[in-house]
């Protein structure tokens, strides 16, 4: 009889992609994915450790699962992802009802680990070694998406494609280099093959994924000759059927002129970039080990806007980094006023294990962090609303994400969410020209533009 697996994913897109891979892998061992943990034989938490709160969430969810396990002793509980990598056996000590702990580079082992549990060969399974290598065959096979289960699941129109794992940047606050290991670029041929496969299955939008995509190809030889991220991007963009291409995340330090020019040259590269700046103070940036200055950042923003005047920029900000003074924080506010990001993700600093800043003096009190976060976010909201108001009256191509009754929702090339009413049913992936009629701080509202066929689907499906 088929078994049921419930996977809960926390954290970034890399974890989302890993969860898809895990689901695909477990399907080959007879597990069917379900949305209800109550009906699952296996509950797997794919976890994130980026901030203290993210980790606490995992432990509190595991705590809640204790009763479920008592009620259903046959239930298996597994922990994957960055908390699993970071904590290893400690998870078993704190949470005795957990059966499996599997690190970020060991997910391909899950089927054998489950088989050992099932056969009674072992009572608990732990795999947290790091091999820092894309080349080992099972991993490669998984990343190819060439398992028995179809990938993507029917009807999906946009997909992430992993181009590298790990990170060598060692920003002083960041847990990722320790939870994801060394930076390893995936071979170009494998990436192109996966993209072709996805496009052949009807996928129209591809997002290339890595913690620091701009350093693609630098740390290990990935092809016959040297290859930069811009080279890779051009090759992916040239694959027929890739209608929209995006990538994330870029470190400003490695954003080359060559890459910026891609925004001018490649029609299907969406005019949108997430470019985390973290702080507007050079003193703080130096302590964060970000290796760029505010001036360099502003220069790059100006170049980007020269290459692609319509580009929508988003960023990440940390407030209350150790030693951040009111003046440092004001510099971050000033940077926001200067760049006027379309949107941002902002976080209160928290200490993480195995990071240098955890040992820094001058920790900022919680109330001050909260106050700064609130001030930053309210200024960002104001700016986002002003920026979004600027789209009113424009006709934008919207790729449909969902459509329920007459209410449809989709995204522009700039990655803005647009809600609109459609007189006929639309499918995810359909392209509709929409005139923007209203702006909110987080989304736009529009109506199908008559010239584009009364809001009918202009896509191929
Ligand atoms: N690779 C990406 C970031 C990945 S982590 C990059 O280099 O930009 C996502 C965001 O989490 C970071 O950009 C940062 O803003 C935030 N973050 C990371 N560590 C943090 C910490 N210790 N406390 C608070 N926020 C943190
Ligand atoms: Fe973390 Fe810095 Fe690497 Fe991003 S670039 S994952 S913030 S160490
Ligand atoms: Fe979180 Fe790990 Fe991603 S710490 S942000 S899941 S790389």
Coordinates of C-alpha atoms and ligand atoms in Angstrom, one line a residue:
X1 CA 0.0 0.0 0.0
X2 CA 1.2 3.5 -0.8
X3 CA 2.6 5.5 2.0
X4 CA 1.9 9.2 2.6
X5 CA 4.4 11.9 3.2
X6 CA 3.8 15.4 4.4
X7 CA 6.6 17.9 3.8
X8 CA 6.7 21.3 5.4
X9 CA 9.2 23.7 3.9
X10 CA 10.7 26.7 5.7
X11 CA 13.2 29.3 4.5
X12 CA 14.5 30.1 1.0
X13 CA 13.9 29.0 -2.5
X14 CA 16.8 26.5 -2.2
X15 CA 14.8 24.7 0.4
X16 CA 11.7 24.8 -1.8
X17 CA 13.7 23.2 -4.6
X18 CA 15.1 20.6 -2.2
X19 CA 11.6 19.8 -1.0
X20 CA 10.6 19.1 -4.6
X21 CA 13.6 16.9 -5.1
X22 CA 12.8 15.0 -1.8
X23 CA 9.2 14.6 -2.9
X24 CA 10.3 13.2 -6.2
X25 CA 12.8 10.9 -4.6
X26 CA 10.3 9.6 -2.1
X27 CA 7.8 9.0 -4.9
X28 CA 10.2 6.5 -6.3
X29 CA 10.0 4.7 -3.0
X30 CA 6.2 4.6 -3.1
X31 CA 5.5 7.7 -1.0
X32 CA 2.7 10.0 -2.2
X33 CA 2.8 13.7 -1.1
X34 CA -0.2 14.8 1.0
X35 CA -1.3 18.2 2.4
X36 CA -2.6 16.9 5.7
X37 CA -0.1 15.9 8.3
X38 CA -2.8 13.9 10.1
X39 CA -2.9 11.4 7.3
X40 CA 0.8 11.1 6.8
X41 CA 3.0 8.1 7.6
X42 CA 6.1 10.4 7.3
X43 CA 6.2 14.0 8.4
X44 CA 9.3 15.8 7.1
X45 CA 10.3 19.3 8.2
X46 CA 12.7 20.9 5.7
X47 CA 14.1 23.6 8.0
X48 CA 15.8 27.0 7.9
X49 CA 18.2 28.4 10.4
X50 CA 18.9 31.9 9.0
X51 CA 17.6 33.8 12.0
X52 CA 17.1 32.6 15.6
X53 CA 13.3 32.8 15.2
X54 CA 13.4 30.4 12.2
X55 CA 15.1 27.8 14.3
X56 CA 12.8 28.3 17.3
X57 CA 9.8 27.7 14.9
X58 CA 11.2 24.3 14.0
X59 CA 11.7 23.2 17.6
X60 CA 8.3 24.4 18.5
X61 CA 6.7 22.5 15.7
X62 CA 8.6 19.4 16.6
X63 CA 7.4 19.8 20.2
X64 CA 3.8 19.9 18.9
X65 CA 4.4 16.7 16.9
X66 CA 5.3 14.8 20.1
X67 CA 1.6 14.1 20.9
X68 CA 0.9 13.0 17.3
X69 CA 3.7 10.5 17.6
X70 CA 2.3 9.2 20.9
X71 CA -1.1 8.8 19.3
X72 CA 0.3 7.1 16.2
X73 CA 3.5 5.3 17.1
X74 CA 4.0 4.2 13.4
X75 CA 4.4 7.8 12.4
X76 CA 7.9 8.7 11.2
X77 CA 9.2 12.2 11.8
X78 CA 12.2 13.6 9.9
X79 CA 14.2 16.8 10.0
X80 CA 16.0 18.0 6.9
X81 CA 17.6 21.3 5.8
X82 CA 19.7 23.9 7.6
X83 CA 18.7 23.2 11.2
X84 CA 19.3 19.5 10.6
X85 CA 22.7 20.3 9.2
X86 CA 23.5 22.7 12.1
X87 CA 22.2 20.6 15.0
X88 CA 22.8 17.0 13.8
X89 CA 22.4 14.6 16.7
X90 CA 21.4 17.3 19.1
X91 CA 17.9 17.1 17.5
X92 CA 17.6 13.5 18.8
X93 CA 18.6 14.6 22.2
X94 CA 16.1 17.4 22.4
X95 CA 13.3 15.7 20.5
X96 CA 13.3 12.0 21.3
X97 CA 10.4 11.3 19.0
X98 CA 12.4 12.3 15.8
X99 CA 13.4 9.3 13.7
X100 CA 15.5 11.0 10.9
X101 CA 17.9 13.9 10.7
X102 CA 19.2 14.5 7.2
X103 CA 21.6 17.3 6.3
X104 CA 21.6 19.6 3.3
X105 CA 23.9 17.5 1.2
X106 CA 22.5 14.1 2.1
X107 CA 18.9 14.2 1.0
X108 CA 19.5 11.6 -1.7
X109 CA 20.0 9.1 1.1
X110 CA 16.5 9.4 2.4
X111 CA 15.1 6.3 0.7
X112 CA 17.8 4.0 2.1
X113 CA 17.4 5.6 5.6
X114 CA 13.7 5.0 5.5
X115 CA 14.2 1.4 4.3
X116 CA 16.5 0.8 7.3
X117 CA 13.9 2.1 9.7
X118 CA 11.1 0.1 8.1
X119 CA 13.1 -3.1 8.2
X120 CA 14.0 -2.5 11.9
X121 CA 17.7 -2.5 11.0
X122 CA 18.0 0.8 12.8
X123 CA 15.9 2.8 15.2
X124 CA 17.1 6.2 14.2
X125 CA 18.8 7.6 11.1
X126 CA 21.4 10.4 11.0
X127 CA 23.2 11.7 7.8
X128 CA 24.9 15.1 8.0
X129 CA 28.2 14.6 6.2
X130 CA 29.2 17.2 3.7
X131 CA 30.9 16.2 0.5
X132 CA 30.8 19.7 -1.1
X133 CA 30.4 18.2 -4.5
X134 CA 27.8 18.2 -7.2
X135 CA 29.4 15.4 -9.1
X136 CA 28.4 12.3 -7.1
X137 CA 26.0 10.4 -9.2
X138 CA 22.8 10.2 -7.1
X139 CA 22.9 13.9 -6.4
X140 CA 23.5 14.7 -10.0
X141 CA 20.6 12.5 -11.0
X142 CA 18.3 14.3 -8.6
X143 CA 19.3 17.7 -9.7
X144 CA 18.6 16.7 -13.2
X145 CA 15.1 16.0 -12.3
X146 CA 15.4 12.7 -14.2
X147 CA 13.8 10.5 -11.5
X148 CA 10.9 8.3 -12.3
X149 CA 8.3 10.8 -11.0
X150 CA 7.4 13.5 -13.5
X151 CA 8.9 16.8 -12.8
X152 CA 7.3 19.3 -12.7
X153 CA 3.9 18.2 -11.5
X154 CA 1.3 18.8 -14.2
X155 CA 0.4 22.4 -14.9
X156 CA 3.4 24.1 -13.4
X157 CA 4.5 26.9 -15.5
X158 CA 7.5 28.3 -13.5
X159 CA 10.4 26.5 -11.9
X160 CA 13.6 27.1 -10.0
X161 CA 16.7 25.6 -11.4
X162 CA 19.7 25.2 -9.0
X163 CA 22.9 26.4 -10.6
X164 CA 25.1 26.2 -7.5
X165 CA 25.1 25.2 -3.9
X166 CA 26.8 26.6 -0.8
X167 CA 28.5 29.9 -0.2
X168 CA 32.1 31.0 0.3
X169 CA 31.3 34.6 1.2
X170 CA 31.3 34.3 5.0
X171 CA 29.3 37.4 5.7
X172 CA 29.9 37.7 9.5
X173 CA 26.3 37.2 10.5
X174 CA 25.4 34.4 8.2
X175 CA 24.9 30.7 8.9
X176 CA 24.7 29.6 5.3
X177 CA 28.4 28.9 4.7
X178 CA 28.2 26.4 7.6
X179 CA 24.8 24.9 6.8
X180 CA 25.2 24.6 3.0
X181 CA 28.9 24.1 2.7
X182 CA 31.4 25.3 0.1
X183 CA 30.3 27.0 -3.1
X184 CA 30.1 24.5 -5.9
X185 CA 28.9 25.4 -9.4
X186 CA 26.9 22.9 -11.3
X187 CA 28.1 22.0 -14.8
X188 CA 26.7 24.2 -17.6
X189 CA 25.5 21.2 -19.6
X190 CA 23.5 19.8 -16.7
X191 CA 21.8 23.2 -16.2
X192 CA 20.9 23.6 -19.9
X193 CA 19.6 20.0 -20.0
X194 CA 17.3 20.6 -17.1
X195 CA 16.0 23.8 -18.5
X196 CA 15.3 22.1 -21.9
X197 CA 13.5 19.3 -20.1
X198 CA 11.4 21.7 -18.1
X199 CA 10.5 23.9 -21.2
X200 CA 9.6 20.7 -23.0
X201 CA 7.1 19.9 -20.2
X202 CA 5.4 23.3 -20.6
X203 CA 7.4 25.5 -18.2
X204 CA 7.6 29.1 -19.4
X205 CA 9.4 30.9 -16.6
X206 CA 12.8 29.8 -15.2
X207 CA 14.6 31.2 -12.1
X208 CA 18.2 30.3 -11.7
X209 CA 19.0 29.7 -8.1
X210 CA 22.1 30.1 -5.9
X211 CA 23.1 32.0 -2.7
X212 CA 25.5 34.1 -4.8
X213 CA 24.9 33.4 -8.5
X214 CA 27.3 36.1 -9.6
X215 CA 30.3 34.0 -8.6
X216 CA 29.0 31.1 -10.7
X217 CA 31.9 29.3 -12.3
X218 CA 34.6 30.9 -10.2
X219 CA 35.2 28.3 -7.6
X220 CA 35.3 25.1 -9.6
X221 CA 35.8 24.4 -13.3
X222 CA 32.3 23.8 -14.7
X223 CA 32.9 23.5 -18.4
X224 CA 35.6 23.0 -20.9
X225 CA 36.6 26.6 -20.6
X226 CA 36.0 29.4 -18.1
X227 CA 32.4 30.4 -17.9
X228 CA 30.9 33.4 -16.1
X229 CA 27.4 33.7 -14.8
X230 CA 26.6 36.1 -17.7
X231 CA 27.7 33.4 -20.2
X232 CA 25.4 30.9 -18.5
X233 CA 22.5 33.4 -18.5
X234 CA 22.9 34.0 -22.2
X235 CA 22.9 30.3 -22.9
X236 CA 19.8 29.7 -20.8
X237 CA 18.1 32.8 -22.4
X238 CA 18.7 31.3 -25.9
X239 CA 16.8 28.1 -25.2
X240 CA 13.5 28.4 -27.2
X241 CA 10.5 28.4 -24.9
X242 CA 12.1 30.3 -22.0
X243 CA 9.7 33.2 -22.0
X244 CA 10.7 34.7 -18.7
X245 CA 14.1 34.3 -17.0
X246 CA 15.1 35.5 -13.5
X247 CA 17.9 34.7 -11.1
X248 CA 18.5 35.0 -7.4
X249 CA 20.5 36.0 -5.3
X250 CA 23.1 38.4 -6.4
X251 CA 25.8 39.7 -4.1
X252 CA 26.5 43.4 -5.1
X253 CA 30.2 42.8 -4.8
X254 CA 30.3 40.4 -7.8
X255 CA 27.8 42.2 -10.0
X256 CA 29.8 42.6 -13.2
X257 CA 29.3 45.1 -16.1
X258 CA 28.9 42.1 -18.3
X259 CA 26.0 40.8 -16.2
X260 CA 24.4 44.2 -16.0
X261 CA 24.5 44.5 -19.8
X262 CA 22.5 41.3 -20.0
X263 CA 19.5 43.3 -18.8
X264 CA 19.9 45.5 -22.0
X265 CA 20.6 42.6 -24.3
X266 CA 18.3 39.7 -23.4
X267 CA 14.7 40.2 -24.2
X268 CA 13.4 37.4 -22.0
X269 CA 15.5 38.4 -18.9
X270 CA 12.9 40.1 -16.7
X271 CA 13.6 43.7 -15.6
X272 CA 13.8 42.8 -12.0
X273 CA 16.7 42.2 -9.6
X274 CA 17.0 41.3 -5.9
X275 CA 20.2 43.0 -4.7
X276 CA 20.6 42.7 -1.0
X277 CA 22.5 45.7 0.5
X278 CA 22.0 44.8 4.2
X279 CA 23.1 48.3 5.5
X280 CA 23.6 51.8 4.3
X281 CA 26.6 52.4 6.6
X282 CA 30.1 51.6 5.4
X283 CA 31.3 50.9 8.9
X284 CA 28.6 48.3 9.3
X285 CA 29.1 46.8 5.9
X286 CA 32.8 46.3 6.7
X287 CA 31.9 44.6 10.0
X288 CA 29.4 42.4 8.1
X289 CA 32.3 41.4 5.7
X290 CA 30.2 42.4 2.7
X291 CA 33.3 43.7 0.8
X292 CA 31.6 46.6 -1.0
X293 CA 30.8 50.1 0.1
X294 CA 27.6 52.2 -0.2
X295 CA 29.3 54.1 -3.0
X296 CA 30.0 51.0 -5.1
X297 CA 26.5 49.8 -4.4
X298 CA 25.0 53.1 -5.7
X299 CA 27.3 53.0 -8.8
X300 CA 26.0 49.5 -9.6
X301 CA 22.4 50.7 -9.2
X302 CA 23.1 53.6 -11.5
X303 CA 24.6 51.3 -14.1
X304 CA 21.8 48.8 -13.9
X305 CA 19.3 51.6 -14.4
X306 CA 21.2 52.8 -17.5
X307 CA 21.1 49.3 -18.9
X308 CA 17.4 48.8 -18.1
X309 CA 15.5 51.9 -17.0
X310 CA 12.4 49.9 -16.1
X311 CA 14.3 47.6 -13.7
X312 CA 12.5 47.0 -10.4
X313 CA 15.0 46.6 -7.5
X314 CA 14.4 44.9 -4.2
X315 CA 16.8 44.3 -1.3
X316 CA 17.4 42.8 2.1
X317 CA 18.2 44.8 5.2
X318 CA 19.4 43.8 8.6
X319 CA 18.7 46.3 11.4
X320 CA 20.5 46.3 14.7
X321 CA 23.7 44.6 13.6
X322 CA 26.1 44.7 16.6
X323 CA 27.5 48.2 17.0
X324 CA 24.9 49.8 14.7
X325 CA 24.5 53.4 16.0
X326 CA 21.5 55.6 15.3
X327 CA 23.8 57.4 12.8
X328 CA 24.5 54.1 11.0
X329 CA 20.8 53.3 10.9
X330 CA 20.1 56.8 9.5
X331 CA 22.5 56.0 6.7
X332 CA 20.4 52.9 5.9
X333 CA 17.3 55.1 5.8
X334 CA 19.2 57.6 3.6
X335 CA 20.1 54.8 1.2
X336 CA 16.5 53.8 1.0
X337 CA 15.5 57.4 0.2
X338 CA 18.2 57.5 -2.5
X339 CA 17.6 54.1 -4.2
X340 CA 13.9 54.0 -3.6
X341 CA 13.7 50.2 -3.7
X342 CA 10.5 48.8 -5.2
X343 CA 10.3 46.6 -2.1
X344 CA 12.5 45.0 0.6
X345 CA 12.8 42.3 3.2
X346 CA 14.0 43.7 6.4
X347 CA 15.0 41.7 9.5
X348 CA 16.2 42.3 13.1
X349 CA 19.7 41.0 13.5
X350 CA 20.0 37.8 15.5
X351 CA 23.1 35.8 16.6
X352 CA 23.6 32.6 14.8
X353 CA 25.9 29.6 15.6
X354 CA 29.3 29.4 14.0
X355 CA 29.2 33.1 12.8
X356 CA 31.7 35.7 13.7
X357 CA 29.3 38.5 14.6
X358 CA 27.8 36.3 17.4
X359 CA 31.0 37.2 19.3
X360 CA 30.9 40.9 18.5
X361 CA 30.4 43.3 21.3
X362 CA 27.8 46.1 21.4
X363 CA 24.7 44.1 20.8
X364 CA 21.8 46.3 20.0
X365 CA 18.9 46.0 22.5
X366 CA 15.7 44.4 21.3
X367 CA 13.5 47.5 21.7
X368 CA 15.9 49.5 19.5
X369 CA 16.0 46.8 16.9
X370 CA 12.2 46.7 16.9
X371 CA 11.9 50.5 16.6
X372 CA 14.4 50.7 13.7
X373 CA 12.7 47.9 11.9
X374 CA 9.3 49.6 12.2
X375 CA 10.8 52.9 11.0
X376 CA 12.5 51.3 8.0
X377 CA 9.4 49.3 7.1
X378 CA 7.1 52.3 7.2
X379 CA 9.4 54.3 4.9
X380 CA 9.6 51.4 2.6
X381 CA 5.8 51.0 2.5
X382 CA 5.5 54.7 1.6
X383 CA 8.0 54.3 -1.2
X384 CA 6.5 51.1 -2.5
X385 CA 3.1 52.8 -2.7
X386 CA 4.6 55.8 -4.6
X387 CA 6.5 53.5 -6.9
X388 CA 3.4 51.3 -7.5
X389 CA 1.2 54.4 -8.1
X390 CA 3.6 55.2 -11.0
X391 CA 2.3 52.0 -12.8
X392 CA -1.3 53.3 -12.9
X393 CA -2.5 53.6 -16.5
X394 CA 0.2 51.4 -17.9
X395 CA -0.5 48.2 -19.8
X396 CA 1.6 45.3 -18.5
X397 CA 2.0 41.7 -19.5
X398 CA 0.8 39.6 -16.6
X399 CA 1.6 35.9 -16.3
X400 CA -1.3 34.2 -14.5
X401 CA -0.5 32.4 -11.3
X402 CA -4.0 31.5 -10.2
X403 CA -7.6 32.1 -11.3
X404 CA -10.6 31.3 -9.1
X405 CA -14.0 32.2 -10.6
X406 CA -13.5 35.5 -12.3
X407 CA -10.7 36.7 -9.9
X408 CA -7.2 36.2 -11.4
X409 CA -3.8 36.9 -10.0
X410 CA -0.5 37.0 -11.8
X411 CA 2.9 38.7 -12.1
X412 CA 4.4 41.3 -14.3
X413 CA 8.0 40.9 -15.7
X414 CA 9.0 43.3 -12.9
X415 CA 7.6 40.7 -10.4
X416 CA 4.7 42.8 -9.2
X417 CA 1.6 41.0 -8.2
X418 CA -1.5 42.1 -10.2
X419 CA -5.1 41.2 -9.3
X420 CA -7.7 41.5 -12.1
X421 CA -11.1 40.2 -13.1
X422 CA -11.4 38.0 -16.2
X423 CA -14.6 37.2 -18.0
X424 CA -13.2 33.8 -19.0
X425 CA -11.3 31.2 -17.1
X426 CA -7.5 31.4 -17.3
X427 CA -4.8 28.8 -16.7
X428 CA -1.6 29.3 -14.7
X429 CA 1.0 30.4 -17.2
X430 CA -1.4 32.3 -19.5
X431 CA -0.2 35.8 -20.5
X432 CA -2.7 38.6 -20.3
X433 CA -2.2 42.3 -21.1
X434 CA -3.6 44.2 -18.0
X435 CA -4.1 48.0 -17.6
X436 CA -3.2 49.0 -14.0
X437 CA -6.1 50.9 -12.3
X438 CA -5.1 50.9 -8.7
X439 CA -2.0 50.6 -6.6
X440 CA -1.4 49.2 -3.1
X441 CA 1.9 48.9 -1.3
X442 CA 2.2 45.2 -1.9
X443 CA 0.3 44.7 -5.2
X444 CA -1.5 46.3 -8.1
X445 CA -5.1 46.0 -9.4
X446 CA -5.9 46.1 -13.0
X447 CA -8.3 45.2 -15.8
X448 CA -7.7 43.3 -19.0
X449 CA -6.6 45.7 -21.7
X450 CA -9.2 45.7 -24.5
X451 CA -6.5 45.9 -27.2
X452 CA -5.1 42.5 -26.1
X453 CA -8.4 40.7 -26.7
X454 CA -10.8 41.4 -23.9
X455 CA -8.6 39.8 -21.3
X456 CA -8.6 36.5 -23.1
X457 CA -5.7 34.2 -22.8
X458 CA -3.1 35.3 -25.3
X459 CA -0.8 32.5 -24.3
X460 CA -0.3 29.3 -26.2
X461 CA -2.1 27.0 -23.7
Ligands
LIG1 N1 22.7 35.0 -0.2 C1 21.9 36.1 0.1 C2 21.1 36.0 1.4 C3 20.6 34.8 1.9 S1 19.9 35.0 3.5 C4 22.7 37.3 0.0 O1 23.9 37.3 0.1 O2 22.2 38.4 0.0 C5 18.6 36.1 3.4 C6 18.7 37.3 4.2 O3 18.6 37.0 5.6 C7 20.0 38.0 4.1 O4 20.1 38.8 3.0 C8 20.0 38.9 5.4 O5 19.3 40.1 5.2 C9 19.1 38.0 6.3 N2 20.0 37.5 7.4 C10 21.0 36.6 7.3 N3 21.5 36.3 8.5 C11 20.9 37.0 9.4 C12 21.0 37.2 10.8 N4 21.9 36.6 11.5 N5 20.1 38.0 11.4 C13 19.2 38.7 10.7 N6 19.0 38.6 9.4 C14 19.9 37.8 8.7
LIG2 FE1 25.1 34.4 3.7 FE2 26.7 36.3 2.7 FE3 26.6 33.9 1.5 FE4 24.5 35.5 1.3 S1 26.5 35.9 0.5 S2 24.5 33.3 1.8 S3 24.5 36.6 3.3 S4 27.4 34.4 3.6
LIG3 FE1 17.4 29.2 5.5 FE2 19.2 27.5 4.8 FE3 17.9 28.9 3.0 S1 19.4 28.9 6.5 S2 17.6 30.8 4.0 S3 17.0 27.4 4.3 S4 20.1 28.3 2.9

